PDB file of C-alpha atoms in Angstrom:
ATOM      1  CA  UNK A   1     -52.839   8.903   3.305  1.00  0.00           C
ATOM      2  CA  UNK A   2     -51.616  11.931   1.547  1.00  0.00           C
ATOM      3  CA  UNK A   3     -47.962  12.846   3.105  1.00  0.00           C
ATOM      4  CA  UNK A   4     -47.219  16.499   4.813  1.00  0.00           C
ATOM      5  CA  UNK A   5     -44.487  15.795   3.293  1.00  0.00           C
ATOM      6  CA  UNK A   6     -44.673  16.484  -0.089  1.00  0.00           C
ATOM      7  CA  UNK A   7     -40.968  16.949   1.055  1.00  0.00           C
ATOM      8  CA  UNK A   8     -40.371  14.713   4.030  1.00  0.00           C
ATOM      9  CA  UNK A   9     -37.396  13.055   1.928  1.00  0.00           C
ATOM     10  CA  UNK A  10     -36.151  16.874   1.136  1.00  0.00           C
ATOM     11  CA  UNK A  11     -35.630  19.387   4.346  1.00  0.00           C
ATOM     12  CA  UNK A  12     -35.950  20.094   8.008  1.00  0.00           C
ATOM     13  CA  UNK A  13     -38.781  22.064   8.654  1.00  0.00           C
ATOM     14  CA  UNK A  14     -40.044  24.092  11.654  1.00  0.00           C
ATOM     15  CA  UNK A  15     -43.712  24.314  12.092  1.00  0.00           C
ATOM     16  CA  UNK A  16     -45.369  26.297  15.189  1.00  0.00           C
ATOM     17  CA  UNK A  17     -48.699  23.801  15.674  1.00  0.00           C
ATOM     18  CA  UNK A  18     -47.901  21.282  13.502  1.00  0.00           C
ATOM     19  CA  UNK A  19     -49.918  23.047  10.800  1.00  0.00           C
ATOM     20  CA  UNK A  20     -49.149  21.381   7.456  1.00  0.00           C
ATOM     21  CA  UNK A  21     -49.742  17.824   8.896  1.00  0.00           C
ATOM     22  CA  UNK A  22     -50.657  15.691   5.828  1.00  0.00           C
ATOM     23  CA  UNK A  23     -51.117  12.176   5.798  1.00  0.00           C
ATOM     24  CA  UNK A  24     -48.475  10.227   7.631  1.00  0.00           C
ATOM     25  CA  UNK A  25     -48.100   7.634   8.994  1.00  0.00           C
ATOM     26  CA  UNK A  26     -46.546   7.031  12.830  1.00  0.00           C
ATOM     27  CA  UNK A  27     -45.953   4.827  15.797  1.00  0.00           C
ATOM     28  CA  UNK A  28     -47.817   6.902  18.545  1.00  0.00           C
ATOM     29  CA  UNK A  29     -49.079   6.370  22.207  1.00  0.00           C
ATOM     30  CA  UNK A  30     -51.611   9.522  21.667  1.00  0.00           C
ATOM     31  CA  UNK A  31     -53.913  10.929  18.698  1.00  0.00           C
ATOM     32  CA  UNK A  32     -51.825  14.003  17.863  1.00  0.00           C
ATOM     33  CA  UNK A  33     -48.713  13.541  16.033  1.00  0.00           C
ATOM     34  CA  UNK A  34     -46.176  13.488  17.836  1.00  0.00           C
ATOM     35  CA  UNK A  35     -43.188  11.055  16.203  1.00  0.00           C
ATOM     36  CA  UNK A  36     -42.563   9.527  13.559  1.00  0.00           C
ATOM     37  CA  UNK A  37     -40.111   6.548  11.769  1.00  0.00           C
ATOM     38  CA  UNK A  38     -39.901   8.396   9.008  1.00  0.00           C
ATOM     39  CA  UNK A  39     -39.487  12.436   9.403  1.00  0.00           C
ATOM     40  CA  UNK A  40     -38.089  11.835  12.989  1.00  0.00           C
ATOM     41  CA  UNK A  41     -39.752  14.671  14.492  1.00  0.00           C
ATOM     42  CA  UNK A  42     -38.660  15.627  17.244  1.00  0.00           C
ATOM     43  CA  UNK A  43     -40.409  18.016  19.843  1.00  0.00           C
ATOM     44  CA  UNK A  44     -38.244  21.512  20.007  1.00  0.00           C
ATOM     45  CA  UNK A  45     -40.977  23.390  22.430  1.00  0.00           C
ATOM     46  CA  UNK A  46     -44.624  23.712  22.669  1.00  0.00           C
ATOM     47  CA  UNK A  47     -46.261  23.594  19.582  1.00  0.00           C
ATOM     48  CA  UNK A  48     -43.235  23.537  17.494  1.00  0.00           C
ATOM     49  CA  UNK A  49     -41.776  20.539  15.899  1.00  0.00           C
ATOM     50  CA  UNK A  50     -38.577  19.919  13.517  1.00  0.00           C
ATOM     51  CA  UNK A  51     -38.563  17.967  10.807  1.00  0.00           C
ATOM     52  CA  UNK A  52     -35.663  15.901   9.735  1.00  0.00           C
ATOM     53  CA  UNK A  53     -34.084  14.775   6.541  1.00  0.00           C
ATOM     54  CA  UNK A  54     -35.948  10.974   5.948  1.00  0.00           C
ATOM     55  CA  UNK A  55     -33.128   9.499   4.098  1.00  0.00           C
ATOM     56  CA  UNK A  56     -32.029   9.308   0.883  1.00  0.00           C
ATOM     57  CA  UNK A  57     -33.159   7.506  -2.716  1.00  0.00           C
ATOM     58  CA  UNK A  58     -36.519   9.364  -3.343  1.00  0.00           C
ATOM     59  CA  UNK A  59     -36.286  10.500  -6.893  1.00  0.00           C
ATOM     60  CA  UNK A  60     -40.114  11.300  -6.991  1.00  0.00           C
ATOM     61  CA  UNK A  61     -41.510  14.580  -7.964  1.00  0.00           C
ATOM     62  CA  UNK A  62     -41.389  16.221  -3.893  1.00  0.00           C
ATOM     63  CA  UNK A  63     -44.479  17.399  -4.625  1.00  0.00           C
ATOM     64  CA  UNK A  64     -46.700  14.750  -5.256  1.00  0.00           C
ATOM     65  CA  UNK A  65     -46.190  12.109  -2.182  1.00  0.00           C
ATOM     66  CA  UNK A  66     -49.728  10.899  -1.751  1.00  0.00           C
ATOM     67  CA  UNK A  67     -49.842   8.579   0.939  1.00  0.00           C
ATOM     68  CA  UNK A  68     -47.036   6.503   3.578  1.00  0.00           C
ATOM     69  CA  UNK A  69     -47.626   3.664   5.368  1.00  0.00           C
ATOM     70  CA  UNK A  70     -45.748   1.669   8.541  1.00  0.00           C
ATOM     71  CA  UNK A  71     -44.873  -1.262  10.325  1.00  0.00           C
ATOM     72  CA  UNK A  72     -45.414  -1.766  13.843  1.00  0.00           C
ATOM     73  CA  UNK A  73     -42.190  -0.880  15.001  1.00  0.00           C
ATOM     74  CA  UNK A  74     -41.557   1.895  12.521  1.00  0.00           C
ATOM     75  CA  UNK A  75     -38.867   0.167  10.487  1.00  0.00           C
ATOM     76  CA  UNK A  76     -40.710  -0.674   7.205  1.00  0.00           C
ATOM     77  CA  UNK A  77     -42.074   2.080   5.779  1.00  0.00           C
ATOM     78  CA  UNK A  78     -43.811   2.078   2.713  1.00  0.00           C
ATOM     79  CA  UNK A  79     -45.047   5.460   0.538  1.00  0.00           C
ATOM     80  CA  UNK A  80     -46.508   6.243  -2.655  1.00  0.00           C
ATOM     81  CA  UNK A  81     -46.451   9.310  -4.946  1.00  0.00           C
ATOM     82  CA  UNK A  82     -48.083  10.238  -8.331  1.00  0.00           C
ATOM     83  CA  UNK A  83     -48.456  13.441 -10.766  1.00  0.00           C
ATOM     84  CA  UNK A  84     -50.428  14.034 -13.754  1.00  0.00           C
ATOM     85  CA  UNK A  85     -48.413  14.052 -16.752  1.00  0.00           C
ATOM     86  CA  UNK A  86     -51.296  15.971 -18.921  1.00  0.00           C
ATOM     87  CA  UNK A  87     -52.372  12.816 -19.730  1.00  0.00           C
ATOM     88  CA  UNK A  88     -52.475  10.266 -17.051  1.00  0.00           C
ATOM     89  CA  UNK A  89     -51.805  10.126 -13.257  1.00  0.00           C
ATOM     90  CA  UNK A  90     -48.317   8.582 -12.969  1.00  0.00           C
ATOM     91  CA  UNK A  91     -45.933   7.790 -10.220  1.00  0.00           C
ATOM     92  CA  UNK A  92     -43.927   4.874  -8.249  1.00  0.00           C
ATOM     93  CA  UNK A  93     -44.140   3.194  -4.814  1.00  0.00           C
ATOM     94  CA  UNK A  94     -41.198   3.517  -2.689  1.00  0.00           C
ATOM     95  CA  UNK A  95     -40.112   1.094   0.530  1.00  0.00           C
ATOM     96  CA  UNK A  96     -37.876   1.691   3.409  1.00  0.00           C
ATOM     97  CA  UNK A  97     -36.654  -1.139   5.764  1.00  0.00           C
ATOM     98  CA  UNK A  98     -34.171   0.811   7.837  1.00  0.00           C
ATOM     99  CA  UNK A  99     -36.491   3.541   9.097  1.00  0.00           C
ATOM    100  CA  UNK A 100     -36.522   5.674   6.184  1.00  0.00           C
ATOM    101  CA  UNK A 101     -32.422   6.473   6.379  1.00  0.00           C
ATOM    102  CA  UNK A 102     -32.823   4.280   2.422  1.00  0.00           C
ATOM    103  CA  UNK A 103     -35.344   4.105  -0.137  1.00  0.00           C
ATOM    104  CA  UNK A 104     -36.154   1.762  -2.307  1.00  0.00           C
ATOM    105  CA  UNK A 105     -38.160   2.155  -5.972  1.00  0.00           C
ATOM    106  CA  UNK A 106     -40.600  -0.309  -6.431  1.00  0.00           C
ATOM    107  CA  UNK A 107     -40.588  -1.100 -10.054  1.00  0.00           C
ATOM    108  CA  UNK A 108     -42.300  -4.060 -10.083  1.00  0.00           C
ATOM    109  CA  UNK A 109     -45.395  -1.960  -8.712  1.00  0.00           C
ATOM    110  CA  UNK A 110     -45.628   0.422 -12.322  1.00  0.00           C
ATOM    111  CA  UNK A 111     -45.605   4.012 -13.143  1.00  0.00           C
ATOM    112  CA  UNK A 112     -49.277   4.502 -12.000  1.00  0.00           C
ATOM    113  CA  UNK A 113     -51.818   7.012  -9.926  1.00  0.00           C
ATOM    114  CA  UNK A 114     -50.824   5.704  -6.989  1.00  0.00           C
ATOM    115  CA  UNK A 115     -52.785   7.491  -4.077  1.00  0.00           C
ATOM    116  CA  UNK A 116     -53.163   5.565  -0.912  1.00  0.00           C
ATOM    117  CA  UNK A 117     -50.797   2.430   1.017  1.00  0.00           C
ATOM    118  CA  UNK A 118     -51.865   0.692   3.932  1.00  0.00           C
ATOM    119  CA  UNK A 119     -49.335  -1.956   5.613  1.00  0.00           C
ATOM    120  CA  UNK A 120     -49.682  -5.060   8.038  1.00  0.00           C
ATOM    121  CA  UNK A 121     -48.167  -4.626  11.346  1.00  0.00           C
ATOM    122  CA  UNK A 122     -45.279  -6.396  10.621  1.00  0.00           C
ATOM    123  CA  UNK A 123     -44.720  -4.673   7.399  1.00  0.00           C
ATOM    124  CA  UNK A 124     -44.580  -7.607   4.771  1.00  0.00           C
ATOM    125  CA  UNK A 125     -48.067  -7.180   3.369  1.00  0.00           C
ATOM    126  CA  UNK A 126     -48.654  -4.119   1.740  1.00  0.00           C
ATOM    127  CA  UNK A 127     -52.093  -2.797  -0.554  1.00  0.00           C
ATOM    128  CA  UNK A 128     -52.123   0.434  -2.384  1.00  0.00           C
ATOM    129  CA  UNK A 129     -55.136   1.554  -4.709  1.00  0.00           C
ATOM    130  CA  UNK A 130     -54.954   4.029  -8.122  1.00  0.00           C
ATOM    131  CA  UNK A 131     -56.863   6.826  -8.929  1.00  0.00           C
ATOM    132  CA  UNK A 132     -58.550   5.957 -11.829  1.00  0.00           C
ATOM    133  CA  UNK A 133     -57.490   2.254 -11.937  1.00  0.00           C
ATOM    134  CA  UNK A 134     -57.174  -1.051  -9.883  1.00  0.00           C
ATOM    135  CA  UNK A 135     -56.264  -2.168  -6.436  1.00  0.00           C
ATOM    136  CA  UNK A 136     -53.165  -4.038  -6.032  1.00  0.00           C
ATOM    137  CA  UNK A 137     -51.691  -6.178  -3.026  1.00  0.00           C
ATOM    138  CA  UNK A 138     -48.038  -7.498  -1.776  1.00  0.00           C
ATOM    139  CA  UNK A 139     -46.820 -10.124   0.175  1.00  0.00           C
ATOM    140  CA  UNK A 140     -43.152  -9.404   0.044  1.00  0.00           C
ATOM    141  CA  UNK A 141     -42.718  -5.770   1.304  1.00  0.00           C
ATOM    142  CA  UNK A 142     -43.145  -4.527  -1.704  1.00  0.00           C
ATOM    143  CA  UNK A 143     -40.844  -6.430  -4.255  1.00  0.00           C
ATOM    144  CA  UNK A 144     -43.844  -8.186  -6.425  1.00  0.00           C
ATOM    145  CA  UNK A 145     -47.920  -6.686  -7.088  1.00  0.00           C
ATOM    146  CA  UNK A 146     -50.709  -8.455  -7.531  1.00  0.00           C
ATOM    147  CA  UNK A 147     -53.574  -6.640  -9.488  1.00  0.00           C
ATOM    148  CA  UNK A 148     -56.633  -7.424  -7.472  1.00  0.00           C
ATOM    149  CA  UNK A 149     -58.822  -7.149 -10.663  1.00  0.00           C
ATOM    150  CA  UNK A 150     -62.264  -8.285  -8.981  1.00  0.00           C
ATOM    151  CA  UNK A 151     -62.124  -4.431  -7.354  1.00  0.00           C
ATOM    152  CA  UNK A 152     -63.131  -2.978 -10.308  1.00  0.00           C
ATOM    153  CA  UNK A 153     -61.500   0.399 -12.095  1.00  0.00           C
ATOM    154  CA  UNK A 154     -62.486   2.916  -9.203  1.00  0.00           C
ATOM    155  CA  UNK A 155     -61.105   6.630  -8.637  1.00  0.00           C
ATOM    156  CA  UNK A 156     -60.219   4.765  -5.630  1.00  0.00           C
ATOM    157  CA  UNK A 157     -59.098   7.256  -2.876  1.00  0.00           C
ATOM    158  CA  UNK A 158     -58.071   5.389   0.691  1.00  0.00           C
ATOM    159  CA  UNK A 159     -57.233   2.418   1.755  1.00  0.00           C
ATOM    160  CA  UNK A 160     -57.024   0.885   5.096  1.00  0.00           C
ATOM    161  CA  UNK A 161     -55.320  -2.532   6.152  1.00  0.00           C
ATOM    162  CA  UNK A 162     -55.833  -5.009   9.819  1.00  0.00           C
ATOM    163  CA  UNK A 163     -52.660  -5.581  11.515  1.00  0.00           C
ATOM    164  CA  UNK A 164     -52.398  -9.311   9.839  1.00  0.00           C
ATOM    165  CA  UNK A 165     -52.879  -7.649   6.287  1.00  0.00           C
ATOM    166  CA  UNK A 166     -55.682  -9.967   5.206  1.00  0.00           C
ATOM    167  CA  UNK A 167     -58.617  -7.883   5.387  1.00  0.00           C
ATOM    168  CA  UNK A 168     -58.722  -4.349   3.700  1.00  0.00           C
ATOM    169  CA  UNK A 169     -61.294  -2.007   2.917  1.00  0.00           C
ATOM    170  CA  UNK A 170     -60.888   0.859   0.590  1.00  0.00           C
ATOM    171  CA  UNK A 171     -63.045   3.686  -0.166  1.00  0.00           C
ATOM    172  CA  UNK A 172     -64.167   5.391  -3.716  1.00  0.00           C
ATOM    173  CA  UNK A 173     -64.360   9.229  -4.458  1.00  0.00           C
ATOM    174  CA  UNK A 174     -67.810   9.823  -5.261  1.00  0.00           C
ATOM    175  CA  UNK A 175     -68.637   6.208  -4.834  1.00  0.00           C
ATOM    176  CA  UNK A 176     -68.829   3.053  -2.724  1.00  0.00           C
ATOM    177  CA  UNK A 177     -66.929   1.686   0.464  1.00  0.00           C
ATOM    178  CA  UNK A 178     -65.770  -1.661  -0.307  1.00  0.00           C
ATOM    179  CA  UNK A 179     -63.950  -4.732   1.763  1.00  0.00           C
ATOM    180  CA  UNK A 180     -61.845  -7.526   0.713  1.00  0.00           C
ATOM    181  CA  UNK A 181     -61.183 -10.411   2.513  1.00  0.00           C
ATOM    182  CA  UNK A 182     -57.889 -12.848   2.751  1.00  0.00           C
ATOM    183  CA  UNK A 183     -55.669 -10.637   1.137  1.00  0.00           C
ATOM    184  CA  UNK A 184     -57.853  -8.934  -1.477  1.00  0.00           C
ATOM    185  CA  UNK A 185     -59.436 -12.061  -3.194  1.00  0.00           C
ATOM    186  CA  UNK A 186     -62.893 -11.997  -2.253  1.00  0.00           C
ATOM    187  CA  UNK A 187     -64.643  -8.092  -2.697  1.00  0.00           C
ATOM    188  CA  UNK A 188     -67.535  -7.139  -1.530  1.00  0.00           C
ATOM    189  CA  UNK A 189     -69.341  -3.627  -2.416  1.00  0.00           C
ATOM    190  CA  UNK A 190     -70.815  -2.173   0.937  1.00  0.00           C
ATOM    191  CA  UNK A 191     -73.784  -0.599  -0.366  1.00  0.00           C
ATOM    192  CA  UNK A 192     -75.212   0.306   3.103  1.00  0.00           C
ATOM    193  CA  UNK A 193     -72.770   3.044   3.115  1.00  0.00           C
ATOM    194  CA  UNK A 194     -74.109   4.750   0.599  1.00  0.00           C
ATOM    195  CA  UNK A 195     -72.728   6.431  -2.301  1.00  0.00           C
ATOM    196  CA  UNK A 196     -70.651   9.592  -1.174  1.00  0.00           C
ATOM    197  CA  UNK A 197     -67.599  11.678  -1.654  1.00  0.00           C
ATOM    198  CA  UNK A 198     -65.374   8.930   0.568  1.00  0.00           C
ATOM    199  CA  UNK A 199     -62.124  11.020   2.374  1.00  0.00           C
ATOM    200  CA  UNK A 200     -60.394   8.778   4.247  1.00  0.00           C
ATOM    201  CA  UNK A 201     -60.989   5.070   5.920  1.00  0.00           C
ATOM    202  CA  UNK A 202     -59.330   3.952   9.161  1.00  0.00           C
ATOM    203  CA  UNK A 203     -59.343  -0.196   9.974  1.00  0.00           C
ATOM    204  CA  UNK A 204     -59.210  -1.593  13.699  1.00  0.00           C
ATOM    205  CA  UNK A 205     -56.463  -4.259  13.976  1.00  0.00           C
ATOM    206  CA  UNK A 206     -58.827  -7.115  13.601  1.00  0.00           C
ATOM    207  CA  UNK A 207     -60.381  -6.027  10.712  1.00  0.00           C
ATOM    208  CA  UNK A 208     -64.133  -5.524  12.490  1.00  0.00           C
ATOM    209  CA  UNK A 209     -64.488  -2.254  13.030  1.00  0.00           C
ATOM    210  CA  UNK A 210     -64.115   0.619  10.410  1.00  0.00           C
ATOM    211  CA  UNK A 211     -64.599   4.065   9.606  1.00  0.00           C
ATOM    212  CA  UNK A 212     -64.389   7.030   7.327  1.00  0.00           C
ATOM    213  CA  UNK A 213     -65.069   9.885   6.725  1.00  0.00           C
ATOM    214  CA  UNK A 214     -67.087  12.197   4.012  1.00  0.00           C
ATOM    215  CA  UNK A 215     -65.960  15.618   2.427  1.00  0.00           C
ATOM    216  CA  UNK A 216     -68.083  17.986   3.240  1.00  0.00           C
ATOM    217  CA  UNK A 217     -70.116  15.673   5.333  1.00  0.00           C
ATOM    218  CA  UNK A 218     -70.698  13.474   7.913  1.00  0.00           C
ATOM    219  CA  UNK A 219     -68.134  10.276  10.023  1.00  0.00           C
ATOM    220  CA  UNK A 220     -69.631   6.885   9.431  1.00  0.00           C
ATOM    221  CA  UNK A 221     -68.992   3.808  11.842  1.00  0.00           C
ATOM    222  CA  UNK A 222     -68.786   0.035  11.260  1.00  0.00           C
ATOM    223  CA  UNK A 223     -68.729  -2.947  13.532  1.00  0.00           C
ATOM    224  CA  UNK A 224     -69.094  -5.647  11.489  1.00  0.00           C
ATOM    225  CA  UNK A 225     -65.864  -5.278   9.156  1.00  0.00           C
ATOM    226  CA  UNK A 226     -68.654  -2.598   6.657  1.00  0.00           C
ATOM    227  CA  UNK A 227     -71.740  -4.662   6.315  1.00  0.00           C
ATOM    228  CA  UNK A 228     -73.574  -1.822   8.535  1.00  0.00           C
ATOM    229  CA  UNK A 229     -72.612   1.828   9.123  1.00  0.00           C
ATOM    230  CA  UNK A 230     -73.797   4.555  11.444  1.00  0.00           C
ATOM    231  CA  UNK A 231     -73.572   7.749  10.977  1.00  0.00           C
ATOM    232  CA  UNK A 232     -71.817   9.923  13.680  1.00  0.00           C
ATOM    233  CA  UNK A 233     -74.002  12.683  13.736  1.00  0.00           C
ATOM    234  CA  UNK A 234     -72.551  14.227  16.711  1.00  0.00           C
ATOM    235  CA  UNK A 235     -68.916  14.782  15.121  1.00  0.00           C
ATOM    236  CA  UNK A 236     -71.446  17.324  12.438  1.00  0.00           C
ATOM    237  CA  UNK A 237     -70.779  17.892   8.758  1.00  0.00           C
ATOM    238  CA  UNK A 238     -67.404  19.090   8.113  1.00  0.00           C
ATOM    239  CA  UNK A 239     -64.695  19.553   5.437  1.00  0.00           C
ATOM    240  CA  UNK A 240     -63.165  15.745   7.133  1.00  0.00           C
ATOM    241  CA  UNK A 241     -59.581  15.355   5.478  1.00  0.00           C
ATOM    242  CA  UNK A 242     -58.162  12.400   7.627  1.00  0.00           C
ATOM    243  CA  UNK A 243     -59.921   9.727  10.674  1.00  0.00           C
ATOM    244  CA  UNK A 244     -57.358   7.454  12.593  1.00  0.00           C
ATOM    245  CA  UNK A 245     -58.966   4.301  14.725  1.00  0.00           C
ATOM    246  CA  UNK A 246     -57.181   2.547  17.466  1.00  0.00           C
ATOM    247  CA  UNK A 247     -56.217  -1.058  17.909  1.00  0.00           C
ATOM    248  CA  UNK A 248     -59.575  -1.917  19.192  1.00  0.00           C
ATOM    249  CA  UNK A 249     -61.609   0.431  17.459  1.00  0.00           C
ATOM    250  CA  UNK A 250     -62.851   2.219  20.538  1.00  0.00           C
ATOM    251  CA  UNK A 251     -61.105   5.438  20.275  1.00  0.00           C
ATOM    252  CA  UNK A 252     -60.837   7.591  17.214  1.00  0.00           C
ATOM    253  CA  UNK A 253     -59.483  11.021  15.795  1.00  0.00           C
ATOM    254  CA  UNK A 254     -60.582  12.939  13.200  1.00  0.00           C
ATOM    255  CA  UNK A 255     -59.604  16.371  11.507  1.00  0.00           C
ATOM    256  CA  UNK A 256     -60.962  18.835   9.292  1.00  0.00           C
ATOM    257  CA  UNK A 257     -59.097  21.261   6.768  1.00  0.00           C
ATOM    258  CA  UNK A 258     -58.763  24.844   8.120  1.00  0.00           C
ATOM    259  CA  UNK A 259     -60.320  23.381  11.402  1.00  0.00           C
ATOM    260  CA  UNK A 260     -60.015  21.397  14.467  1.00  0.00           C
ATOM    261  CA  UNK A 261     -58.915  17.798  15.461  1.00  0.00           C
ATOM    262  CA  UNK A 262     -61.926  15.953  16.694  1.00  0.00           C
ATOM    263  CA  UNK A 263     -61.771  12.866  19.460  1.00  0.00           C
ATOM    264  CA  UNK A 264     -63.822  10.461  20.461  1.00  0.00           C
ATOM    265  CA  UNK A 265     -63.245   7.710  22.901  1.00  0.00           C
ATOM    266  CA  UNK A 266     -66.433   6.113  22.767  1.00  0.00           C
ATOM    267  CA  UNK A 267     -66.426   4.322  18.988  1.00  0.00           C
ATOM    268  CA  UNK A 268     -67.735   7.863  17.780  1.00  0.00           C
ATOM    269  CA  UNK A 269     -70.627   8.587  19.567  1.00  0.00           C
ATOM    270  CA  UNK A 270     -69.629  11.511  21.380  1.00  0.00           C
ATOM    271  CA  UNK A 271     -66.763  14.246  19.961  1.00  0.00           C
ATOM    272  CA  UNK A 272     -64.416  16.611  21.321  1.00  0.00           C
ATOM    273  CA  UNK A 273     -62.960  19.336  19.291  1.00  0.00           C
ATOM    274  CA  UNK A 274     -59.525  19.835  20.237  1.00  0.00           C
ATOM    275  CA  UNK A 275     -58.894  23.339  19.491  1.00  0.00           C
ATOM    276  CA  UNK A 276     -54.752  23.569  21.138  1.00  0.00           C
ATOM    277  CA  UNK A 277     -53.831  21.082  18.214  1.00  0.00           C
ATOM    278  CA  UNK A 278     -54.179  24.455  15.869  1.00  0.00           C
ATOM    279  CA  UNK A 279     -55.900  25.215  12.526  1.00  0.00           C
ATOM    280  CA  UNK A 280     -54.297  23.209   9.843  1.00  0.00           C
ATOM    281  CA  UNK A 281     -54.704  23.841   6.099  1.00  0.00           C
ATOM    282  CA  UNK A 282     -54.513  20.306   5.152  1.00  0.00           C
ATOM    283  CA  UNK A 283     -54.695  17.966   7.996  1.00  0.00           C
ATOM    284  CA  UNK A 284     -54.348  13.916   8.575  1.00  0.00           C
ATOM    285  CA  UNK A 285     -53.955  12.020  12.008  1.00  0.00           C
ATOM    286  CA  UNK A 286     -52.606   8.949  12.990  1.00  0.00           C
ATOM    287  CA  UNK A 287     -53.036   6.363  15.892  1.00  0.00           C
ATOM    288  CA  UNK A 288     -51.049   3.596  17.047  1.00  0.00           C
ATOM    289  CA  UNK A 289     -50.926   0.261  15.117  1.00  0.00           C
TER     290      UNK A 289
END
């Protein structure tokens, strides 16, 4: 998930509408951001939300956060960022176990692309993919990687995690939707859901039911952990930036740059827009874990 942020380590921000959400990750009891472990927002009126200092020990370029990730109860947080050095994508992965006051570099994980993290509930287990490079997996919060070479060398764009951390399922720009089972070991390519321009993926907390969603196109469904998708036709085509699932897949949320949030409470096969959550430029949504 790509993180408003860009400078949720940095300053306290006041947006009317929340409209610069970007990609983070929260402890919620609703679709719409509305708290979070790590900026600590906290509702100043309708439509208007401050955003505090995260903590301290983020020596990344502010600009570049790409994606955050969270435990259960919001006290391990995980986040990656990355840049393009004119050469190559490069960047670090960063953990927090106290709620984001601290922040720990990752070094173990490499200077890479880093572009999306995805956590188990309880925060120990941890996967985060590369743009332009491999998959890699941790069973200590972070400390040691794992390159999960049996992935492949994707422009890998998403990835998405069940609450144990032993099934994941990632998504390729421009390519492929792919699963891995206990822990990243054993990869399958999901062919049935075609070859597309793959946005952002969203995992139920047993693993089973999935989905994602297309730029410029259409919000795909799966019940049976990717070996079969539908295709949400009623959500439309849109500009999708961001899709959120809840613990038993049954409700989801959805936004689109420039436009609406979209929810659905019946596994996607009818959508509300949900025009009083504002007009964000770049949008991502969260649900509960």
């Amino acid at each position: 998930m790509r993180a408003f942020a860009s400078k949720f380590g940095v300053n306290t921000k006041k947006h009317t509408q929340a409209k610069l959400w970007q990609r983070i990750a929260t402890l919620l009891t609703a679709f719409v951001v509305m708290g979070s472990a790590l900026a600590q927002i906290a509702q100043a009126a309708p439509g208007d939300y401050v955003w505090q200092k995260a903590g301290t020990n983020l020596s990344g370029d502010q600009s570049h956060w790409r994606s955050i990730a969270s435990s259960s109860d919001g006290t391990k947080l995980a986040a990656v960022e990355s840049e393009w050095n004119g050469t190559s994508f490069v960047g670090s992965v960063y953990t927090s176990s106290d709620s984001g006051a601290t922040w720990t570099e990752q070094t173990a994980a490499g200077s890479r692309g880093w572009y999306s993290i995805a956590s188990s509930s309880d925060g120990t287990k941890l996967a985060a993919v590369v743009w332009g490079g491999s998959l890699y997996t941790s069973s200590d919060s972070g400390a040691t990687w794992t390159e999960r070479t049996a992935a492949g060398s994707r422009n890998w764009y998403s990835i998405a995690s069940s609450s144990d951390g032993t099934k994941l399922a990632a998504i390729e720009w421009g390519g492929s939707v792919y699963t891995l089972s206990d822990s990243g070991t054993i990869w399958t390519e999901r062919t049935a859901a075609g070859s597309r321009d793959w946005y952002s993926i969203a995992s139920s907390s047993d693993g089973s039911k999935l989905a994602a969603v297309v730029w410029g196109g259409s919000l795909y469904t799966s019940s049976d952990s990717g070996a079969t998708w539908t295709e949400q036709t009623a959500a439309g085509s849109r500009s999708w930036q961001s899709i959120a699932i809840s613990s038993d897949g049954s409700k989801l949320a959805a936004v689109v740059q420039g436009g609406s949030v979209y929810t659905s409470s019946d596994s996607g096969a009818s959508w509300s827009g949900r025009t009083t959550a504002g007009s964000p430029v770049g949008a991502s949504i969260a649900s509960p874990s």
